[in-house]
Short mmCIF file of C-alpha atoms and ligand atoms in Angstrom, two decimals:
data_model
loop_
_atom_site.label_atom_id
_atom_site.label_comp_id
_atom_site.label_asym_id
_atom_site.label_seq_id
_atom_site.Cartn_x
_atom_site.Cartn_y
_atom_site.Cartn_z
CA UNK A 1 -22.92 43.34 -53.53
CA UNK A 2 -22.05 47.01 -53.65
CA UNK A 3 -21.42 47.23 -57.48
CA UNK A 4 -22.21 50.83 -59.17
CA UNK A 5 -23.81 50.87 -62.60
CA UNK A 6 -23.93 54.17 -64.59
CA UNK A 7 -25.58 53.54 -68.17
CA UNK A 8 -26.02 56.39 -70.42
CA UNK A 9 -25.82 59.41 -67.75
CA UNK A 10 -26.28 62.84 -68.60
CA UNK A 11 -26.57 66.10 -66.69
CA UNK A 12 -28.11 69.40 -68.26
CA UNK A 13 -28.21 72.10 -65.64
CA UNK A 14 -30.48 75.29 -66.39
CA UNK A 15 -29.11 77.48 -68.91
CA UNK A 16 -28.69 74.53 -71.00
CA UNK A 17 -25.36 73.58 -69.57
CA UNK A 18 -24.21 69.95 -70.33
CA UNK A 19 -21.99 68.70 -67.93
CA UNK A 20 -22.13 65.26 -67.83
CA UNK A 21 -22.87 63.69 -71.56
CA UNK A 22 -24.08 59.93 -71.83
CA UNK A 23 -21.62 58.66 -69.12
CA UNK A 24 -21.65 54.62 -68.92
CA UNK A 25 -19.36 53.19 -66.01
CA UNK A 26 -19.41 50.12 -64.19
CA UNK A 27 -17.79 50.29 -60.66
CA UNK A 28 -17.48 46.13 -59.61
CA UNK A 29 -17.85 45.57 -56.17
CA UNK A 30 -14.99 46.19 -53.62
CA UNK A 31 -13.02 48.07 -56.24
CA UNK A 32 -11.27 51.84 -55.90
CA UNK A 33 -12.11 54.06 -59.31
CA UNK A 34 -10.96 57.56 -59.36
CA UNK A 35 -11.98 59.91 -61.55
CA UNK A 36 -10.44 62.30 -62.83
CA UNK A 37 -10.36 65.41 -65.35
CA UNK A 38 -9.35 69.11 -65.37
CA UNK A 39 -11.79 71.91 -63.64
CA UNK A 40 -15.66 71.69 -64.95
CA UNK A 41 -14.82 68.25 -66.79
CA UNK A 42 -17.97 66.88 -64.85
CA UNK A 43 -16.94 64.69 -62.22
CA UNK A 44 -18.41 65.84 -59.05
CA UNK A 45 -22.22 66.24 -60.80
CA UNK A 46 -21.69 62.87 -62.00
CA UNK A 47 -20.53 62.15 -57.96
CA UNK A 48 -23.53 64.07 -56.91
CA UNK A 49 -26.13 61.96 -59.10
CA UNK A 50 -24.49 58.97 -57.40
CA UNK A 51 -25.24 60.32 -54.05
CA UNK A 52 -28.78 61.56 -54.99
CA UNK A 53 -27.63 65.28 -54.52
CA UNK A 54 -28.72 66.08 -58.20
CA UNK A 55 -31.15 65.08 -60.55
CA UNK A 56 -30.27 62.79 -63.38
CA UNK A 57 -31.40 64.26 -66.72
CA UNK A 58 -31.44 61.17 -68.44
CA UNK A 59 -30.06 57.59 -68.20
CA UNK A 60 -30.08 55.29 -65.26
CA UNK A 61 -27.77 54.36 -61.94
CA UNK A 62 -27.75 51.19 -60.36
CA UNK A 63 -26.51 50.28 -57.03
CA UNK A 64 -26.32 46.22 -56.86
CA UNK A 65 -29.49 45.00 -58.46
CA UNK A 66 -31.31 48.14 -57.86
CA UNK A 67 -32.16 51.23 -59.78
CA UNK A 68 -31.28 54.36 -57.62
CA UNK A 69 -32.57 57.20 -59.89
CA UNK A 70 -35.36 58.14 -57.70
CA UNK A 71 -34.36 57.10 -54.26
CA UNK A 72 -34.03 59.63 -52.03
CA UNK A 73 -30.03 60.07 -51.05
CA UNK A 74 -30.53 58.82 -46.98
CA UNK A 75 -32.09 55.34 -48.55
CA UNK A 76 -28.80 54.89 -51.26
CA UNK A 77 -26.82 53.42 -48.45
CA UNK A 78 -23.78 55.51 -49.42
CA UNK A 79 -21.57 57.62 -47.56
CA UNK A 80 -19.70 60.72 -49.26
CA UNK A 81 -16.66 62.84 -47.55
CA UNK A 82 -16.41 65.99 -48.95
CA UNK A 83 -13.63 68.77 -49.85
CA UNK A 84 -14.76 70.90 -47.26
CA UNK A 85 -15.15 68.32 -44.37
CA UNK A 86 -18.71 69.74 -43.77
CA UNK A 87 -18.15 68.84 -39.61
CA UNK A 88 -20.65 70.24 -37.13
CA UNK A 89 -18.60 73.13 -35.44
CA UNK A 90 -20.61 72.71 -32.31
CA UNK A 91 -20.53 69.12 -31.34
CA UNK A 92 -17.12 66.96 -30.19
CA UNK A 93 -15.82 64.96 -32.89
CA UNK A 94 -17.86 61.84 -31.00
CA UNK A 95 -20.83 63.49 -31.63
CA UNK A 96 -20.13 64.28 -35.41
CA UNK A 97 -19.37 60.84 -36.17
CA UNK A 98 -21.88 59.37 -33.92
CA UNK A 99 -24.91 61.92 -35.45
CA UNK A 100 -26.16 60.05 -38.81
CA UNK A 101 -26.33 56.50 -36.41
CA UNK A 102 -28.25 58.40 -34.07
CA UNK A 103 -30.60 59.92 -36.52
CA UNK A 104 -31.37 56.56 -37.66
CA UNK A 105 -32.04 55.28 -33.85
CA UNK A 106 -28.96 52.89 -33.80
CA UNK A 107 -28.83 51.74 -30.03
CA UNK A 108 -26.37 53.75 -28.03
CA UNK A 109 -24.00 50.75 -27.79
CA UNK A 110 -23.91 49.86 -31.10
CA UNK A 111 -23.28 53.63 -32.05
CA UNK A 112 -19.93 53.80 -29.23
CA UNK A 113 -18.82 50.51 -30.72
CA UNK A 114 -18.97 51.73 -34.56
CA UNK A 115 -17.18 55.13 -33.00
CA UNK A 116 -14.76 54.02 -31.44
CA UNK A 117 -13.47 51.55 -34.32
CA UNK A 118 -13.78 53.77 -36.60
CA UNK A 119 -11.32 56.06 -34.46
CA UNK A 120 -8.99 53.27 -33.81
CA UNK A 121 -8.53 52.62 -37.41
CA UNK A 122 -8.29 56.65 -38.17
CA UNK A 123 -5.85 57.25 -34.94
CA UNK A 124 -8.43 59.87 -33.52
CA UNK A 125 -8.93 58.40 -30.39
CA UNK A 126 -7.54 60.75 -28.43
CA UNK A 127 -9.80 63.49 -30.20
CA UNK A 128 -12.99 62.15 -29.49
CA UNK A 129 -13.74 64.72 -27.27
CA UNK A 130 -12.61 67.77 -29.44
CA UNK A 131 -14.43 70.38 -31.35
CA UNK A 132 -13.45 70.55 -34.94
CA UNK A 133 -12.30 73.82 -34.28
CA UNK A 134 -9.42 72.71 -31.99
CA UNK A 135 -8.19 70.21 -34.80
CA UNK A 136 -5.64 70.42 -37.49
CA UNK A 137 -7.12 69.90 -41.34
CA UNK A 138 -5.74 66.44 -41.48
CA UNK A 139 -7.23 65.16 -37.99
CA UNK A 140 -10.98 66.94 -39.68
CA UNK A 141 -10.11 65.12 -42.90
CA UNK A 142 -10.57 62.23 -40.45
CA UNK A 143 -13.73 62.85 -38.50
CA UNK A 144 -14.77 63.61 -42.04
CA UNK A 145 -13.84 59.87 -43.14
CA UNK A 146 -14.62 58.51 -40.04
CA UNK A 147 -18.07 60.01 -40.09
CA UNK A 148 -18.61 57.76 -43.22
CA UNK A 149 -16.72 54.44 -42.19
CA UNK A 150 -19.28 54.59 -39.45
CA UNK A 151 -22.69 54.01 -41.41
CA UNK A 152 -20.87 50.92 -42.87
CA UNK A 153 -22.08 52.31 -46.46
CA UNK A 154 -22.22 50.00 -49.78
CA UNK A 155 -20.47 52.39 -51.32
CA UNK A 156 -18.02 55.70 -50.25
CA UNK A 157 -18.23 58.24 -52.34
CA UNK A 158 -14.91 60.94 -51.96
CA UNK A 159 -15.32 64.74 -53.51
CA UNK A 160 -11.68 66.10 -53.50
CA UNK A 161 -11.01 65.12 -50.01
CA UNK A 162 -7.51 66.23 -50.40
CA UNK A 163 -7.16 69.65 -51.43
CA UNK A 164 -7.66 71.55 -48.90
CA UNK A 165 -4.58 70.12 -47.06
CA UNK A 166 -0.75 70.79 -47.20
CA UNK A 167 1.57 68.51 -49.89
CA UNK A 168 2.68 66.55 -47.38
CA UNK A 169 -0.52 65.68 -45.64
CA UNK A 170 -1.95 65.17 -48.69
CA UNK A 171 0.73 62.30 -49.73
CA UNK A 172 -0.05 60.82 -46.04
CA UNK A 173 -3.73 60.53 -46.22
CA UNK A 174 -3.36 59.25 -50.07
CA UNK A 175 -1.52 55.88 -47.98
CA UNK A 176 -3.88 56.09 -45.37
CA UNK A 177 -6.80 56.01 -47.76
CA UNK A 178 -5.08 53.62 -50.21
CA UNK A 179 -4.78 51.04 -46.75
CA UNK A 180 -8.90 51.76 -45.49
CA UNK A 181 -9.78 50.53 -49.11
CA UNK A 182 -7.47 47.70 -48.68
CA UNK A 183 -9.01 47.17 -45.14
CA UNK A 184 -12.61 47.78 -45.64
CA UNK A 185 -12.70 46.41 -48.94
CA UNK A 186 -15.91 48.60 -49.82
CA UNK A 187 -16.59 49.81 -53.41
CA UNK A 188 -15.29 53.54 -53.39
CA UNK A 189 -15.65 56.30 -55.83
CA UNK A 190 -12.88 59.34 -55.60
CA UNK A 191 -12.88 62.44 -57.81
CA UNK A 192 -9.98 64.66 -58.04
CA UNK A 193 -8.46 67.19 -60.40
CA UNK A 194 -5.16 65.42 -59.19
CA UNK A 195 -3.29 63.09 -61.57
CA UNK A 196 -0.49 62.26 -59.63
CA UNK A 197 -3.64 61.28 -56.77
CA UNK A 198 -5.50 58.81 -59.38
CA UNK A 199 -2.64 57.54 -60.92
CA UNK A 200 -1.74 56.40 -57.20
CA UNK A 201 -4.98 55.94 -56.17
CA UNK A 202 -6.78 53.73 -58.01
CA UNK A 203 -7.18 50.22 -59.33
CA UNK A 204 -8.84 51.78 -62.40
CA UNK A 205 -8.83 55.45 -63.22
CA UNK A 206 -11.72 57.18 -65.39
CA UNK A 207 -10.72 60.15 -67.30
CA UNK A 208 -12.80 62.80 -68.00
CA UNK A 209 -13.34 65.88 -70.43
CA UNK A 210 -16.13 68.37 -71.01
CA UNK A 211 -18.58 65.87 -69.64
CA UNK A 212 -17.35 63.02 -71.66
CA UNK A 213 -15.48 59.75 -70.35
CA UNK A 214 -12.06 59.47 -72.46
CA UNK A 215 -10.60 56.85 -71.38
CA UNK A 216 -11.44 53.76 -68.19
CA UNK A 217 -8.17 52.05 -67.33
CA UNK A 218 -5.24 51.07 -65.17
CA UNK A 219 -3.26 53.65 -64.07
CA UNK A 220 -0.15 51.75 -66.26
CA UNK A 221 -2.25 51.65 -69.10
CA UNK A 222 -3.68 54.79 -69.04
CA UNK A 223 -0.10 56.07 -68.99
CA UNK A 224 1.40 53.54 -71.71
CA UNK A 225 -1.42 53.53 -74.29
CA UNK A 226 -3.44 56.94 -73.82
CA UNK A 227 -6.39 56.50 -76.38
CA UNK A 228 -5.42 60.19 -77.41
CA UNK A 229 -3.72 63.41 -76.95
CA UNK A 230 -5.97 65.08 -74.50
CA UNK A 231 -5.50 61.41 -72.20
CA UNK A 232 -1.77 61.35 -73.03
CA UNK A 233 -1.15 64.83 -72.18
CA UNK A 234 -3.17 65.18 -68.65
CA UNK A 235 -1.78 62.12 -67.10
CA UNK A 236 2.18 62.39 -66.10
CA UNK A 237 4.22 65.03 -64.98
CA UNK A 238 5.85 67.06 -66.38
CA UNK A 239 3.32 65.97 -69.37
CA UNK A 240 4.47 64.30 -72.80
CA UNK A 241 5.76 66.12 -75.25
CA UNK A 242 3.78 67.22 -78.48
CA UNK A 243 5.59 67.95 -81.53
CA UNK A 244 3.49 68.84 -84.70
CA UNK A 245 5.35 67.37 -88.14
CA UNK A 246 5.33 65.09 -91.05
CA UNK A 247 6.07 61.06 -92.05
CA UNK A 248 8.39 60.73 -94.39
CA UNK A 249 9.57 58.04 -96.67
CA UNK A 250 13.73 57.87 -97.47
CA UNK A 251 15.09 54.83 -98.25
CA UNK A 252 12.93 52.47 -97.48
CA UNK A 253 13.25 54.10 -93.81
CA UNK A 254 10.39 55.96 -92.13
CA UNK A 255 11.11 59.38 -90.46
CA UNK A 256 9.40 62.06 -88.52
CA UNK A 257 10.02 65.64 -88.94
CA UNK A 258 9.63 68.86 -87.86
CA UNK A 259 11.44 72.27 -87.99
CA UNK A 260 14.78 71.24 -86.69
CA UNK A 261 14.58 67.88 -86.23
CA UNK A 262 14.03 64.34 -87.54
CA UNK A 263 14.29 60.95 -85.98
CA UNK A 264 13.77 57.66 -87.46
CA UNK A 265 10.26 55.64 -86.26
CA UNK A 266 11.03 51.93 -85.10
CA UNK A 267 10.85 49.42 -87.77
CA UNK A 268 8.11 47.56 -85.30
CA UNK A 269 5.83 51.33 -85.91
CA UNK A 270 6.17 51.43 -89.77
CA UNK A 271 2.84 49.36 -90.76
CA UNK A 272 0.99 51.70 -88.63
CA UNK A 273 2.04 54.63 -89.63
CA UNK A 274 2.67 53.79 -93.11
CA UNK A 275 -0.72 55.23 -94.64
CA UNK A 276 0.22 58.68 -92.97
CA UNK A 277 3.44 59.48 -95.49
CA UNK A 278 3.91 62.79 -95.66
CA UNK A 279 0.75 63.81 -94.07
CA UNK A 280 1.21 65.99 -90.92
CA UNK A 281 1.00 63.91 -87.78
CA UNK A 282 1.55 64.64 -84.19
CA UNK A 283 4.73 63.49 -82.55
CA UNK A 284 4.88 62.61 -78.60
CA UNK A 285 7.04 61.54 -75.96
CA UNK A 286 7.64 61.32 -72.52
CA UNK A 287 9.89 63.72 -70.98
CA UNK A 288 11.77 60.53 -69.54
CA UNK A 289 12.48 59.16 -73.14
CA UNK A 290 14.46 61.90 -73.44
CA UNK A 291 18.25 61.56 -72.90
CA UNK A 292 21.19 63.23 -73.10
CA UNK A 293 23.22 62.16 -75.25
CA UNK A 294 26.58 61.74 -72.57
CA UNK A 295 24.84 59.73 -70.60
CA UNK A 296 22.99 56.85 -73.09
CA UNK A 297 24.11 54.19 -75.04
CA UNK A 298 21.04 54.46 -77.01
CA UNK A 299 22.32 57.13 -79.58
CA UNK A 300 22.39 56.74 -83.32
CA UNK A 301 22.59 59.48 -85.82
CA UNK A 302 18.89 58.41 -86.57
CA UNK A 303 17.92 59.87 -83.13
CA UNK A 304 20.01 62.55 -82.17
CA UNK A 305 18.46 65.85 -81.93
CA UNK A 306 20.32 69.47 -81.25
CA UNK A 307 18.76 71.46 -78.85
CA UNK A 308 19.07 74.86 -76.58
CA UNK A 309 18.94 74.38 -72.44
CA UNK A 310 16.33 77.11 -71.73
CA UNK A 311 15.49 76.17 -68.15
CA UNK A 312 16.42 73.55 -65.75
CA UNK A 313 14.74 72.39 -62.49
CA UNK A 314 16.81 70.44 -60.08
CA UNK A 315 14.33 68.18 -57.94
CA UNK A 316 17.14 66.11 -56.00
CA UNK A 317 17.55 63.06 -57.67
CA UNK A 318 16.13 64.23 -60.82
CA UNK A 319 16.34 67.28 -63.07
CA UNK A 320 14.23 68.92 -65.31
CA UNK A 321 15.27 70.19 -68.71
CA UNK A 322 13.39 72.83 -70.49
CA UNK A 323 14.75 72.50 -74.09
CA UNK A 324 14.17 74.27 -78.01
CA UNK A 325 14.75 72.10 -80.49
CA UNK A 326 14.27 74.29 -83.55
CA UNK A 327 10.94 75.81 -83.01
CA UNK A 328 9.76 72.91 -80.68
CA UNK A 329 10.18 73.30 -76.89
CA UNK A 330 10.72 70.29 -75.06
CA UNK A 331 10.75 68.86 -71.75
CA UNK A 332 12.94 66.31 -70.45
CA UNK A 333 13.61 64.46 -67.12
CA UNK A 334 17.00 63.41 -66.63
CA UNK A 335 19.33 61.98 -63.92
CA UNK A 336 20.30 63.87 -61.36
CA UNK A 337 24.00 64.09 -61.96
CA UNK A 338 23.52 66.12 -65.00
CA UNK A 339 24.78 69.42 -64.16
CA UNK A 340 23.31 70.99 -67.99
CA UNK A 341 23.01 74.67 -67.59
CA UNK A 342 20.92 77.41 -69.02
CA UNK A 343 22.18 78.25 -72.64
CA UNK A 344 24.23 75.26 -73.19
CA UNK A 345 24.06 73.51 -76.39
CA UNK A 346 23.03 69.73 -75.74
CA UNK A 347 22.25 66.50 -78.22
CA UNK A 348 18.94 64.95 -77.39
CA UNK A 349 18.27 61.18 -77.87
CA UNK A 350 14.66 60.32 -78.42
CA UNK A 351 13.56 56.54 -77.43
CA UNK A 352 11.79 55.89 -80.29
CA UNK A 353 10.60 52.48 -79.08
CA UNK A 354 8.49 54.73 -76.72
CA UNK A 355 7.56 57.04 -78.85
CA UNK A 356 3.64 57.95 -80.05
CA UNK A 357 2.03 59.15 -82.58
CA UNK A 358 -1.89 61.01 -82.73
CA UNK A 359 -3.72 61.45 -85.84
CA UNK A 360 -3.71 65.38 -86.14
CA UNK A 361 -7.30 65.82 -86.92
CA UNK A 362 -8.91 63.51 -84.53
CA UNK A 363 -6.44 63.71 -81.61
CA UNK A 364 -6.58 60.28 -81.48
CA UNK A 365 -3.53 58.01 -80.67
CA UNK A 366 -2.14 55.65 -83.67
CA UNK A 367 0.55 54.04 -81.95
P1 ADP B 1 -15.75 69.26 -61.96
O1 ADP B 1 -16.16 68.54 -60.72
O2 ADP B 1 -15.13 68.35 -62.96
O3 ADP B 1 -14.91 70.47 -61.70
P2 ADP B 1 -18.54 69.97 -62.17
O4 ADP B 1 -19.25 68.68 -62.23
O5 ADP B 1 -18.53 70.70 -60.88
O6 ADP B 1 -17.04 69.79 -62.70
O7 ADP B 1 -19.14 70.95 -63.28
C1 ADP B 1 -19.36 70.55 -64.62
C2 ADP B 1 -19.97 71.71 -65.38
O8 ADP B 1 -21.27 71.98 -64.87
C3 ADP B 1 -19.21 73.01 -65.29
O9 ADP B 1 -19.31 73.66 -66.51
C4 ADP B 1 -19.95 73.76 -64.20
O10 ADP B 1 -19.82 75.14 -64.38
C5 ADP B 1 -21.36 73.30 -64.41
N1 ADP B 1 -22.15 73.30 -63.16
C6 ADP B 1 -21.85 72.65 -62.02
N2 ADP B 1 -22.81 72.82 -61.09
C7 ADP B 1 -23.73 73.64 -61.66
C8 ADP B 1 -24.99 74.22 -61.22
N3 ADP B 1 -25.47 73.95 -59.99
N4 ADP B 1 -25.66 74.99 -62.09
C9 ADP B 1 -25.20 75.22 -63.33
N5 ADP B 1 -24.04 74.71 -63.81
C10 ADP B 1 -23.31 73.93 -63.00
#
């Protein structure tokens, strides 16, 4: 039972710096978490507790029935791959994989066994015999993983193990490390700046700000009911839009509004929103719930918005509209037959079924 228990974690480094504040987490056995956050949010020290690499300043982490804080990080029975590959320039990719069994006096066959399925399952057979030096970055991303499949660990731990490579490597070893998990089946922790890598990563995703967890869900979830802005706005690209404005009340209808623009909010969103009439709120949707007019069936005068193309980004089967609507900028994804150009005057339809709302003092989502 490999299952990872962090209950009330926190990390103070000297100089007073809190990077990791009161961080509970349960990993359950045999399952893939990712987590995830922008530069400094905390994730690798809160990695690097679970390894044993840093002290914990307070709280507890439990590995299976066992409390880890003050085991020493070659008795944790984990195995981390880092950013950096940290390979052994000197010695054949054989040896690098081979050295932590031989350190612990595995017997030689068991160690050429290990190494050699572990290379079979990575497709680094042929490389045994090379130094890291005569290897491309994805083959050393490899050794590197292959270096940790061989200790058999409860528990992998990942530290960006991505970035140093090229886009399309990176999308290659994402499936390759999606199928190990799927293979192994061995608890695994990965941290990555990357939203596009947790959302297709991991079966839950743990999102992370200035030291504090924000939200621990699916990666559908996480995207369809962010607990707030900061959630909403990190995970999906290009990110929702935000529009600051007001509820209003007309005829029995509710609307939002802001400078140049008002749509009516769903009948199905009213109760919810009702105690925030004419109170500023903040308005936000997914570039994808964004149409133009020509091309939907969706459009009502209730949801029609006038706007200015100010950019566009072809992407093949997709474009990218950067859009003012009065003094709001907005960005939408639309098909890629829409030949919209810069300047042109366009009508925007809002889905308003997918449309949220976040309280504007608390950031937090209402609907
Ligand atoms: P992330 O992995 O999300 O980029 P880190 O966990 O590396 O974030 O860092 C979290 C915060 O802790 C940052 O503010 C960083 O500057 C600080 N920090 C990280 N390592 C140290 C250290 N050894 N000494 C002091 N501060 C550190």
């Amino acid at each position: 039972m490999a299952r990872v228990s962090l209950k009330d974690v926190c990390k103070v480094y000297p100089g007073n710096i809190e990077a990791v504040r009161s961080v509970s987490l349960e990993v359950e056995d045999k399952e893939f978490v990712v987590l995830v956050g922008p530069s400094g949010c905390g994730k690798s020290t809160t990695l690097r507790m679970i390894a044993g690499l840093e002290d914990i300043t307070k709280g507890e982490i439990w590995i299976g029935n066992k409390m880890i804080n003050d085991v020493p990080p070659k008795d944790r029975d984990i195995a981390m791959v880092f950013q950096n590959y940290a390979l052994y320039p000197h010695m054949t990719v054989y040896e690098n994989m081979s050295f932590a069994l031989k350190l612990r006096k595995y017997p030689k066959s068991e160690i050429e066994t290990r190494v050699r399925e572990a290379a079979e399952i990575l497709s680094i057979t042929k490389l045994l015999n090379r130094r890291p030096g005569e290897l491309s970055g994805g083959q050393r991303q490899r050794v590197a993983v292959g270096r940790a499949i061989v200790r058999k660990p409860l528990v992998f731990l990942f530290d960006e193990p991505l970035s140093n490579l090229d886009a399309k490597m990176r999308v290659q070893m994402r499936a390759e490390l999606n199928k190990l998990h799927l293979r192994l089946q061995s608890t695994m922790i990965y941290v990555t700046h990357d939203q596009t890598e947790a959302m297709t990563m991991g079966n839950r995703i743990v999102v992370m700000k200035d030291g504090v967890i924000q939200q621990v869900a699916d990666p559908i979830a996480l995207y369809d009911k962010p607990v707030n802005k900061f959630v909403a706005g990190f995970i999906g690209s290009p990110p929702m839009n935000f529009v600051n404005g007001k509820i209003i009340k007309k005829e029995s209808k509710f609307f939002f509004i802001a400078e140049g623009f008002i749509a009516k909010i769903i009948d199905e969103m009213y109760k919810k929103l009702a105690s925030y009439e004419n109170k500023e709120i903040i308005f936000g949707i997914r570039p994808e719930d964004i149409h133009d007019k020509l091309f939907t069936s969706m459009a009502s005068s209730e949801n029609t918005v006038k706007a200015v193309v100010e950019m566009v980004e072809p992407m093949g089967a997709e474009v990218f509209l950067y859009l003012a609507a009065g003094k709001s900028s907005l960005t939408a994804r639309v098909g890629g037959h829409n030949k919209l150009e810069v300047h042109q005057d366009m009508d925007l339809v809002f889905d308003m079924s997918n449309a949220h709302f976040f309280n504007k003092d608390t950031e937090d989502m209402i609907i």
